[in-house]
Short mmCIF file of N, CA and C in Angstrom, two decimals:
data_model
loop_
_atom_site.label_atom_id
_atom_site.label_comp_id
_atom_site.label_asym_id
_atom_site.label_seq_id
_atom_site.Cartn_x
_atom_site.Cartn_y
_atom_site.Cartn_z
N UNK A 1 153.60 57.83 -30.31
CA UNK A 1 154.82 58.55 -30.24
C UNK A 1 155.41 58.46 -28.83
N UNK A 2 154.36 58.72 -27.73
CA UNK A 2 154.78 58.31 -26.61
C UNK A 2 155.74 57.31 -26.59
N UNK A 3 154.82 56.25 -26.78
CA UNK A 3 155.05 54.76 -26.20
C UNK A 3 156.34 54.62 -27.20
N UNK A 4 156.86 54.86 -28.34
CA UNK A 4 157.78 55.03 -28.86
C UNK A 4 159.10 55.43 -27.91
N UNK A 5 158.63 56.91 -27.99
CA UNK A 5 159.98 57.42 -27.21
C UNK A 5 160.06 56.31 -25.51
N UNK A 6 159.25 56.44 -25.37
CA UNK A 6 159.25 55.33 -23.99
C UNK A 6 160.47 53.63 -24.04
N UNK A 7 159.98 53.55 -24.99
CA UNK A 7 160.63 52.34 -25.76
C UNK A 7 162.18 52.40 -25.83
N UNK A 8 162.31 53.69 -26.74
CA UNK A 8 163.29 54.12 -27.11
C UNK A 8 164.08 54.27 -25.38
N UNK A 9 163.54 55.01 -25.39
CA UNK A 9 163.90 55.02 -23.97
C UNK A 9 165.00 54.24 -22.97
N UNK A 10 164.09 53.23 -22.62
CA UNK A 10 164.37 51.74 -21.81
C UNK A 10 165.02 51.07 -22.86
N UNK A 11 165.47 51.63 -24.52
CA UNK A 11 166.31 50.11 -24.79
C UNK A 11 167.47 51.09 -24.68
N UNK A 12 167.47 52.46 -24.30
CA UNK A 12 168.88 52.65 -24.37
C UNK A 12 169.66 53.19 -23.09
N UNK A 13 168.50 53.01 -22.43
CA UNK A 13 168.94 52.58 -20.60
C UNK A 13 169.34 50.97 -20.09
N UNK A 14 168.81 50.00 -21.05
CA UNK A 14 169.16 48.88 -20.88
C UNK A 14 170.41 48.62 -21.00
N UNK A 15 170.87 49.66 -22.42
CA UNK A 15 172.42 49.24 -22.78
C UNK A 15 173.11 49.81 -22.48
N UNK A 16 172.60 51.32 -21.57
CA UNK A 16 173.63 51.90 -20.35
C UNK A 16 173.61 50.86 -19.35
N UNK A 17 173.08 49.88 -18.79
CA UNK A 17 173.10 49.57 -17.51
C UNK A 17 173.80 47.92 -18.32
N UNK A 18 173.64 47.76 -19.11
CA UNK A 18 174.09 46.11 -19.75
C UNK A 18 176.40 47.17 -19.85
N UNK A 19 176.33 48.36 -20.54
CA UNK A 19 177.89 48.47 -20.47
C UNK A 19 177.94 48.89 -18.97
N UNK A 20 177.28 49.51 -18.11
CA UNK A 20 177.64 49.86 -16.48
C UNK A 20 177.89 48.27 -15.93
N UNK A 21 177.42 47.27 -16.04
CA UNK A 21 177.86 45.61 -15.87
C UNK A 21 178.72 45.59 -15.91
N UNK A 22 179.21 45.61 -17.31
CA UNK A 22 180.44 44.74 -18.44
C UNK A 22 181.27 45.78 -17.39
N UNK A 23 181.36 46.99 -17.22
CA UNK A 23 182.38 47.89 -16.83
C UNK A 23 182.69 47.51 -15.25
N UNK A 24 181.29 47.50 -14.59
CA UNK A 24 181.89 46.83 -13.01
C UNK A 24 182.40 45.95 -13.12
N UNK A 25 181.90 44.57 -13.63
CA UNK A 25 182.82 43.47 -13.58
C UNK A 25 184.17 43.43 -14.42
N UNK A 26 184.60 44.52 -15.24
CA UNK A 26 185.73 44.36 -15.52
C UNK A 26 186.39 45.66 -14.39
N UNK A 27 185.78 46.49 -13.92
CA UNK A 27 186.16 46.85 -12.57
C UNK A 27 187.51 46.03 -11.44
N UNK A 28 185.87 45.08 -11.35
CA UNK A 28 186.20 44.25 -10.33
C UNK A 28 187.24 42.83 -10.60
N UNK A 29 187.31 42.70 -11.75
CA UNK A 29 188.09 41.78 -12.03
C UNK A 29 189.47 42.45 -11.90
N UNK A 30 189.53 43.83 -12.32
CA UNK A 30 190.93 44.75 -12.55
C UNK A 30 191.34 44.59 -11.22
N UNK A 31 190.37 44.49 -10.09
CA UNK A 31 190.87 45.01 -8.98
C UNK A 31 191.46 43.64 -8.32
N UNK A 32 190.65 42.72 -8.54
CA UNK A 32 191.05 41.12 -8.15
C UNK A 32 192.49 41.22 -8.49
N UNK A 33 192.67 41.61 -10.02
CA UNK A 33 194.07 40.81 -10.55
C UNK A 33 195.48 42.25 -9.76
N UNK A 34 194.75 43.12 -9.99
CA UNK A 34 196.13 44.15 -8.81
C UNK A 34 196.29 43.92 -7.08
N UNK A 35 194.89 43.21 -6.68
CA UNK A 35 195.14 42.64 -5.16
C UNK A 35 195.95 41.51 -4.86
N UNK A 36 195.82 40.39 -6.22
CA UNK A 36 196.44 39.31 -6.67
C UNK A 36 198.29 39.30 -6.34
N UNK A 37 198.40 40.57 -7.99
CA UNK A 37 199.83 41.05 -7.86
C UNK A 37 200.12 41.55 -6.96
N UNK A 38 199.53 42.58 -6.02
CA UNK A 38 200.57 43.04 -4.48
C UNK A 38 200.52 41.82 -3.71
N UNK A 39 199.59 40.97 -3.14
CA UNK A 39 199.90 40.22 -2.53
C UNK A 39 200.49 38.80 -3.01
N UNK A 40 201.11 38.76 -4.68
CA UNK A 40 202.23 37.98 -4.95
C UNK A 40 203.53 38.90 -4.65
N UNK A 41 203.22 39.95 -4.74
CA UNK A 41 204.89 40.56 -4.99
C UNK A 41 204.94 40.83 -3.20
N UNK A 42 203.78 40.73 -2.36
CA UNK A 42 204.63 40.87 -0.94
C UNK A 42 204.88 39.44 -0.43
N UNK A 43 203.98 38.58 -0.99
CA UNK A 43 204.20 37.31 -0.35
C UNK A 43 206.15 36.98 -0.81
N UNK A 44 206.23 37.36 -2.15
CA UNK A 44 207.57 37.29 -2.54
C UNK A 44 208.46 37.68 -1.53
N UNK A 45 208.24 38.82 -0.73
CA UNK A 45 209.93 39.85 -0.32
C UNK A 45 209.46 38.36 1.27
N UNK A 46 208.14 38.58 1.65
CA UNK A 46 207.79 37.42 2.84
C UNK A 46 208.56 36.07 2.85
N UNK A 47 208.57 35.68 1.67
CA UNK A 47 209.19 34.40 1.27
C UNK A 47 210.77 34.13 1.18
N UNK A 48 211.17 35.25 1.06
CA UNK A 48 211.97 35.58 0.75
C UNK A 48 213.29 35.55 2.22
N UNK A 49 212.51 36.46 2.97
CA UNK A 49 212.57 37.12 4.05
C UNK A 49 212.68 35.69 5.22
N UNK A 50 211.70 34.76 4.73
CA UNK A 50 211.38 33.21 5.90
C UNK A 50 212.85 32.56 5.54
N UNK A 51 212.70 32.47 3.88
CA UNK A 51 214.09 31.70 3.64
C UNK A 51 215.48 32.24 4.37
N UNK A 52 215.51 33.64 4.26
CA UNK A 52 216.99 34.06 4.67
C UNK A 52 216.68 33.72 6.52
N UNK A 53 215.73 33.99 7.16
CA UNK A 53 216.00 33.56 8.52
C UNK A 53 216.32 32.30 8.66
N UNK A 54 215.37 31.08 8.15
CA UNK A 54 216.16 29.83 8.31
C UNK A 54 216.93 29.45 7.92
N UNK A 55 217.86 29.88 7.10
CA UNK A 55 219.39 30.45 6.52
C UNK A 55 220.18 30.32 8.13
N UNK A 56 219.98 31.93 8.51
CA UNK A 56 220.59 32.11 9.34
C UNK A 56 220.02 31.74 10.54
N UNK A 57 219.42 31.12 10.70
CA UNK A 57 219.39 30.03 12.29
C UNK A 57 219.75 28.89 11.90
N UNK A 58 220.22 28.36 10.63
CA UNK A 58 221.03 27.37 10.37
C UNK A 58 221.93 27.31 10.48
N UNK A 59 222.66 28.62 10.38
CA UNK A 59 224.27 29.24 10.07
C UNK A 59 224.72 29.18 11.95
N UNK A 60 223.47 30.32 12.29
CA UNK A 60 223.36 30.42 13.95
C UNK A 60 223.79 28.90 14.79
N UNK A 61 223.28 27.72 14.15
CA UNK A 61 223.43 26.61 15.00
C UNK A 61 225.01 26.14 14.63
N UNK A 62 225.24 26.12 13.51
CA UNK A 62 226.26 25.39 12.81
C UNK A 62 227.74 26.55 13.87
N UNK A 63 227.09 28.13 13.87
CA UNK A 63 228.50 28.54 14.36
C UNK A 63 228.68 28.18 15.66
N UNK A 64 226.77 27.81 16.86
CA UNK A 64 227.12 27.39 18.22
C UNK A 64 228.18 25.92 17.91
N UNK A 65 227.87 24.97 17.43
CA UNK A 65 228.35 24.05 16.98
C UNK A 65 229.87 23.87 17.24
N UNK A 66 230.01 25.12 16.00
CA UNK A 66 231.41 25.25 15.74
C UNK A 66 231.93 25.73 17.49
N UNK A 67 231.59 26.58 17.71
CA UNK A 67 232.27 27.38 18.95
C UNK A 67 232.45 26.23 20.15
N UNK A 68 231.13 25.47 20.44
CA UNK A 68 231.60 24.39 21.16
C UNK A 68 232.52 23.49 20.86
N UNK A 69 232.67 22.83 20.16
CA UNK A 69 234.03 22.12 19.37
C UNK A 69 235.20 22.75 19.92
N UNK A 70 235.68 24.12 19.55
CA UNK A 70 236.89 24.77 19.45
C UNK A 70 236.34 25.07 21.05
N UNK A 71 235.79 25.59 22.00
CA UNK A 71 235.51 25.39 23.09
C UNK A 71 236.28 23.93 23.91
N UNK A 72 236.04 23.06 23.00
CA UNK A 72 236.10 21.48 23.63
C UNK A 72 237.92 21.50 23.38
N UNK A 73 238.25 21.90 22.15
CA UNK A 73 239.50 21.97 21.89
C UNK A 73 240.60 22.47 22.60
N UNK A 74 240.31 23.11 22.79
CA UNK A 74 240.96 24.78 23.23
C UNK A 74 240.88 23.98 24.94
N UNK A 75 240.30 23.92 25.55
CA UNK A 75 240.07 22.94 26.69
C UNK A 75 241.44 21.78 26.98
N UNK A 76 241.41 20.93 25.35
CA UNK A 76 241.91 19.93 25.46
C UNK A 76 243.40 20.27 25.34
N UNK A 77 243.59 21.41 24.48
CA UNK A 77 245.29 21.97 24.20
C UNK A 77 245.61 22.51 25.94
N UNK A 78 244.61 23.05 26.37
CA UNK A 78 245.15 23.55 27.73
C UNK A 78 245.73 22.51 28.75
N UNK A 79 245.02 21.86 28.54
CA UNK A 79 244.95 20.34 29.24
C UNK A 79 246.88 19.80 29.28
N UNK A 80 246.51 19.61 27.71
CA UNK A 80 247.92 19.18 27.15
C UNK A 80 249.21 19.65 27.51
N UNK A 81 248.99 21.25 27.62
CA UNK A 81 249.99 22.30 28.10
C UNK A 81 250.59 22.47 28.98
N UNK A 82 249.10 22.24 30.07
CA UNK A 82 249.37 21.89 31.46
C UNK A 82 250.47 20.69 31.73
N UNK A 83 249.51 19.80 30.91
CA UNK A 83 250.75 18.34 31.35
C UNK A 83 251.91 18.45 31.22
N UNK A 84 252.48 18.83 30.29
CA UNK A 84 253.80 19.31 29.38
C UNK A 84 254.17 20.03 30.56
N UNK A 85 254.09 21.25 30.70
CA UNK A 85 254.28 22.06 32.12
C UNK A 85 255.04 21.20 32.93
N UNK A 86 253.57 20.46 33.46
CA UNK A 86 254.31 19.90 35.02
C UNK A 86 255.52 18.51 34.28
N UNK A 87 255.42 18.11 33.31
CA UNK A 87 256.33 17.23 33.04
C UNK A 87 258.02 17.59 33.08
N UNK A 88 257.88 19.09 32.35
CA UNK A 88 259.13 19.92 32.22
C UNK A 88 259.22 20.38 33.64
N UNK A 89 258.50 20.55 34.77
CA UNK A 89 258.94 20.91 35.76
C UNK A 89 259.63 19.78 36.75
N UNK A 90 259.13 18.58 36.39
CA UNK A 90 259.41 17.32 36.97
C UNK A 90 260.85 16.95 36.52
N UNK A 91 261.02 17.22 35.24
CA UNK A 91 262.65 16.99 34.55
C UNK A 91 263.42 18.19 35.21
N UNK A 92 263.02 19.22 35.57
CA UNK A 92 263.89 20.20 36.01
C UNK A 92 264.13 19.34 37.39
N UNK A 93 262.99 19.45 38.25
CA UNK A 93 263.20 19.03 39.50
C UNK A 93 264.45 17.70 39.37
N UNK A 94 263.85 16.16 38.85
CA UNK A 94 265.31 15.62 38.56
C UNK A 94 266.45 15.62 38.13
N UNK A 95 266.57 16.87 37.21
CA UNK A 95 267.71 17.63 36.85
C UNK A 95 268.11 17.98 38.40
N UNK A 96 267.95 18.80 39.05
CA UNK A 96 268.57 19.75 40.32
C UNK A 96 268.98 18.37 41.02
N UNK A 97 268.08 17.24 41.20
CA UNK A 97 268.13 16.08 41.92
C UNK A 97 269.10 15.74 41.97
N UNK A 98 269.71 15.30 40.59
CA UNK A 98 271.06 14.76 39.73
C UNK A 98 272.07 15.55 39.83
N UNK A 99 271.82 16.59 39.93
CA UNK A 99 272.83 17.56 40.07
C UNK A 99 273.35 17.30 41.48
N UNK A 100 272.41 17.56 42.44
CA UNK A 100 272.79 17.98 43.74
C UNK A 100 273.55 16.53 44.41
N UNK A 101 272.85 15.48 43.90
CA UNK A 101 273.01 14.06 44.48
C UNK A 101 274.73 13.98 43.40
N UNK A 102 275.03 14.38 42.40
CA UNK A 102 276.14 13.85 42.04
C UNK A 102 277.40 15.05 42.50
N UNK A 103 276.96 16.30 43.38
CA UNK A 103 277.72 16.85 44.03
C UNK A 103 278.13 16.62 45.16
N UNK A 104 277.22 15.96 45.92
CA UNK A 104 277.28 14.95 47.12
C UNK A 104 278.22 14.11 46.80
N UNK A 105 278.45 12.88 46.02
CA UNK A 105 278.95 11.99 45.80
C UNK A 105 280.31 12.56 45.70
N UNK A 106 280.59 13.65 44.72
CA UNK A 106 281.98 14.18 44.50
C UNK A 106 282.65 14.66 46.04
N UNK A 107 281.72 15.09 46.54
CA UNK A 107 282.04 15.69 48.28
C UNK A 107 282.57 14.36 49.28
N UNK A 108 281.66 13.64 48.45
CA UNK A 108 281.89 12.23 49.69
C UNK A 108 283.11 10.98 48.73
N UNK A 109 282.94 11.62 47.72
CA UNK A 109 284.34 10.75 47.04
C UNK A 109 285.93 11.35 47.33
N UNK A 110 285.87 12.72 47.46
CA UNK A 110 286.90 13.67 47.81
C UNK A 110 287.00 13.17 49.09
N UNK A 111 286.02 12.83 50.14
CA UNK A 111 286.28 12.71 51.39
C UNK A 111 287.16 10.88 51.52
N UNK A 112 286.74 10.49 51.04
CA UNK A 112 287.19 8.78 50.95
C UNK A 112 288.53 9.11 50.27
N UNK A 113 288.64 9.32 49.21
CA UNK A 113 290.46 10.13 48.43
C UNK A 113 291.53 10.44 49.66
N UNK A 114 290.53 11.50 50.55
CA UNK A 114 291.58 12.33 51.04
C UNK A 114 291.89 11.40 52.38
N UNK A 115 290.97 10.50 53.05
CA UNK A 115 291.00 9.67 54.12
C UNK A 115 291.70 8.18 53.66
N UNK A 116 291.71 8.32 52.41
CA UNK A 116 292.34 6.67 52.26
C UNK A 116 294.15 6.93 51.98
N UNK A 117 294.49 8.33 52.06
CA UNK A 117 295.71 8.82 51.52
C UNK A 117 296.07 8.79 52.83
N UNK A 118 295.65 9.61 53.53
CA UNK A 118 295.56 9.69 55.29
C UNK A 118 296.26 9.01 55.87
N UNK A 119 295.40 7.59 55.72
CA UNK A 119 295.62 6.51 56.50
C UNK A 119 296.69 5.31 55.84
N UNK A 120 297.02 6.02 54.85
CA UNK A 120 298.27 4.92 54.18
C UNK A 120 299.73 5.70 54.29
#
């Protein structure tokens, strides 16, 4: 009767400790596959997160890019402006030139008029 209950015993401690197994390792498997999913769903926002920066240090280069260009531009219209400037100041100046030199002439043509009447 002993050795019975003894028996009895150990086969039904065996099959507590055979489902305490089955239960850790499905434990531990539960826990694998939820460490799995957080670190897919953070690697996600991570991934996510790499893409949009090299996004925008792409964007970042493309606007230095841009700014130097219109930098270079903006340079070259001044440039242009300038010239224009002194060109229109140069036509003024020979304007006054023309002016002044064909008031002369009228001064010194009046003077020859009035000296050639003079003398006749």
């Amino acid at each position: 009767m002993l050795s019975s209950l003894l028996k009895e015993h150990q086969a039904k401690q065996a099959v507590r400790k055979s489902n305490q197994e089955a239960k850790r390792k499905e434990a531990i498997e539960s826990a694998n596959n939820l460490t799995q999913a957080l670190v897919d769903h953070l690697n996600v926002g991570v991934a996510q997160a790499y893409l949009n920066q090299k996004r925008l240090d792409a964007e970042a280069k493309l606007l230095h890019q841009s700014a130097l260009t219109f930098a270079k531009q903006t340079q070259q219209w001044l440039s242009l402006v300038d010239n224009f400037n002194g060109a229109l100041k140069e036509i003024g100046d020979v304007e006054n030139w023309a002016k002044s030199m064909e008031n002369d002439l009228k001064t010194i043509s009046s003077a020859l008029e009035y000296a050639y009447k003079e003398y006749q």
